PDB file of C-alpha atoms in Angstrom:
ATOM      1  CA  MET A   1     -40.460 -39.197  -7.025  1.00  0.00           C
ATOM      2  CA  GLU A   2     -39.121 -42.208  -5.278  1.00  0.00           C
ATOM      3  CA  TYR A   3     -35.797 -43.721  -6.295  1.00  0.00           C
ATOM      4  CA  GLY A   4     -36.438 -46.374  -8.923  1.00  0.00           C
ATOM      5  CA  LEU A   5     -39.967 -45.188  -9.696  1.00  0.00           C
ATOM      6  CA  LEU A   6     -38.858 -43.776 -13.038  1.00  0.00           C
ATOM      7  CA  GLY A   7     -37.455 -47.159 -13.990  1.00  0.00           C
ATOM      8  CA  GLN A   8     -40.787 -48.756 -13.212  1.00  0.00           C
ATOM      9  CA  GLN A   9     -42.586 -46.125 -15.315  1.00  0.00           C
ATOM     10  CA  GLY A  10     -40.807 -47.308 -18.459  1.00  0.00           C
ATOM     11  CA  LEU A  11     -37.722 -45.092 -18.498  1.00  0.00           C
ATOM     12  CA  GLY A  12     -35.550 -47.820 -16.958  1.00  0.00           C
ATOM     13  CA  LYS A  13     -34.965 -49.376 -20.375  1.00  0.00           C
ATOM     14  CA  PHE A  14     -33.257 -46.110 -21.346  1.00  0.00           C
ATOM     15  CA  GLY A  15     -31.070 -46.079 -18.230  1.00  0.00           C
ATOM     16  CA  ILE A  16     -33.168 -43.416 -16.491  1.00  0.00           C
ATOM     17  CA  ILE A  17     -34.017 -44.745 -13.036  1.00  0.00           C
ATOM     18  CA  CYS A  18     -34.005 -41.693 -10.779  1.00  0.00           C
ATOM     19  CA  VAL A  19     -34.747 -37.968 -10.901  1.00  0.00           C
ATOM     20  CA  GLU A  20     -31.051 -37.151 -11.269  1.00  0.00           C
ATOM     21  CA  ASP A  21     -30.889 -39.333 -14.405  1.00  0.00           C
ATOM     22  CA  LEU A  22     -33.981 -37.597 -15.796  1.00  0.00           C
ATOM     23  CA  ILE A  23     -32.523 -34.148 -15.144  1.00  0.00           C
ATOM     24  CA  HIS A  24     -29.183 -35.138 -16.671  1.00  0.00           C
ATOM     25  CA  GLU A  25     -30.842 -36.518 -19.806  1.00  0.00           C
ATOM     26  CA  ILE A  26     -32.843 -33.324 -20.348  1.00  0.00           C
ATOM     27  CA  LEU A  27     -30.076 -30.837 -19.514  1.00  0.00           C
ATOM     28  CA  THR A  28     -27.504 -32.562 -21.710  1.00  0.00           C
ATOM     29  CA  VAL A  29     -30.019 -33.356 -24.484  1.00  0.00           C
ATOM     30  CA  GLY A  30     -28.857 -36.950 -24.285  1.00  0.00           C
ATOM     31  CA  PRO A  31     -29.694 -39.783 -26.669  1.00  0.00           C
ATOM     32  CA  HIS A  32     -33.018 -40.448 -24.919  1.00  0.00           C
ATOM     33  CA  PHE A  33     -34.060 -36.803 -24.584  1.00  0.00           C
ATOM     34  CA  ASN A  34     -37.352 -37.341 -26.439  1.00  0.00           C
ATOM     35  CA  GLU A  35     -38.383 -40.217 -24.181  1.00  0.00           C
ATOM     36  CA  ALA A  36     -37.492 -38.218 -21.052  1.00  0.00           C
ATOM     37  CA  ASN A  37     -39.337 -35.143 -22.323  1.00  0.00           C
ATOM     38  CA  ASN A  38     -42.419 -37.168 -23.260  1.00  0.00           C
ATOM     39  CA  PHE A  39     -42.435 -38.659 -19.747  1.00  0.00           C
ATOM     40  CA  LEU A  40     -42.873 -35.113 -18.408  1.00  0.00           C
ATOM     41  CA  TRP A  41     -45.776 -34.350 -20.783  1.00  0.00           C
ATOM     42  CA  PRO A  42     -48.482 -34.582 -18.043  1.00  0.00           C
ATOM     43  CA  PHE A  43     -46.736 -31.746 -16.193  1.00  0.00           C
ATOM     44  CA  LYS A  44     -47.018 -29.227 -19.026  1.00  0.00           C
ATOM     45  CA  LEU A  45     -49.340 -26.299 -18.426  1.00  0.00           C
ATOM     46  CA  LYS A  46     -51.454 -24.239 -20.799  1.00  0.00           C
ATOM     47  CA  ALA A  47     -51.865 -20.470 -20.878  1.00  0.00           C
ATOM     48  CA  PRO A  48     -53.731 -19.117 -17.839  1.00  0.00           C
ATOM     49  CA  LEU A  49     -57.481 -18.596 -18.125  1.00  0.00           C
ATOM     50  CA  GLY A  50     -58.170 -14.932 -18.676  1.00  0.00           C
ATOM     51  CA  GLY A  51     -54.632 -14.409 -19.935  1.00  0.00           C
ATOM     52  CA  LEU A  52     -51.950 -12.305 -18.311  1.00  0.00           C
ATOM     53  CA  LYS A  53     -52.677  -8.674 -17.588  1.00  0.00           C
ATOM     54  CA  LYS A  54     -49.989  -6.028 -17.389  1.00  0.00           C
ATOM     55  CA  LYS A  55     -47.186  -8.373 -18.444  1.00  0.00           C
ATOM     56  CA  ARG A  56     -44.751  -5.481 -18.474  1.00  0.00           C
ATOM     57  CA  ASN A  57     -45.220  -4.658 -14.791  1.00  0.00           C
ATOM     58  CA  HIS A  58     -43.749  -6.641 -11.919  1.00  0.00           C
ATOM     59  CA  TYR A  59     -46.154  -8.627  -9.738  1.00  0.00           C
ATOM     60  CA  VAL A  60     -45.513  -6.423  -6.699  1.00  0.00           C
ATOM     61  CA  GLU A  61     -46.472  -3.407  -8.858  1.00  0.00           C
ATOM     62  CA  GLY A  62     -49.827  -4.930  -9.843  1.00  0.00           C
ATOM     63  CA  GLY A  63     -48.590  -6.712 -12.966  1.00  0.00           C
ATOM     64  CA  ASP A  64     -48.090 -10.377 -13.817  1.00  0.00           C
ATOM     65  CA  ALA A  65     -44.318 -10.622 -14.300  1.00  0.00           C
ATOM     66  CA  GLY A  66     -41.870 -11.631 -11.609  1.00  0.00           C
ATOM     67  CA  ASN A  67     -41.760 -13.643  -8.408  1.00  0.00           C
ATOM     68  CA  ARG A  68     -45.191 -14.336  -6.908  1.00  0.00           C
ATOM     69  CA  GLU A  69     -43.803 -16.192  -3.869  1.00  0.00           C
ATOM     70  CA  ASP A  70     -46.786 -17.584  -1.927  1.00  0.00           C
ATOM     71  CA  PHE A  71     -49.303 -16.589  -4.615  1.00  0.00           C
ATOM     72  CA  ILE A  72     -47.958 -18.941  -7.315  1.00  0.00           C
ATOM     73  CA  ASN A  73     -50.733 -21.481  -6.613  1.00  0.00           C
ATOM     74  CA  GLU A  74     -53.375 -19.083  -7.953  1.00  0.00           C
ATOM     75  CA  LEU A  75     -51.535 -18.858 -11.280  1.00  0.00           C
ATOM     76  CA  ILE A  76     -51.058 -22.643 -11.465  1.00  0.00           C
ATOM     77  CA  ARG A  77     -54.795 -23.180 -10.871  1.00  0.00           C
ATOM     78  CA  ARG A  78     -55.554 -20.866 -13.793  1.00  0.00           C
ATOM     79  CA  MET A  79     -53.118 -22.816 -15.977  1.00  0.00           C
ATOM     80  CA  ASN A  80     -54.565 -26.312 -15.389  1.00  0.00           C
TER      81      ASN A  80
END
């Protein structure tokens, strides 16, 4: 996000004008936490289609847990 874009999106009235301000507000659960969290609502994902298989096994062992590295996009597509 560009500097100042958050202010233009309506968070400026809460003193949140850049990504650093947004991160600070969420991490510290500041006075405008709800507004900052609601701003991020479009970025929330649902459970992946088809669910997760073998959640107990690591991804490199054929499961779904762990670091997928370059294959994360497949999971994100299933979660949109």
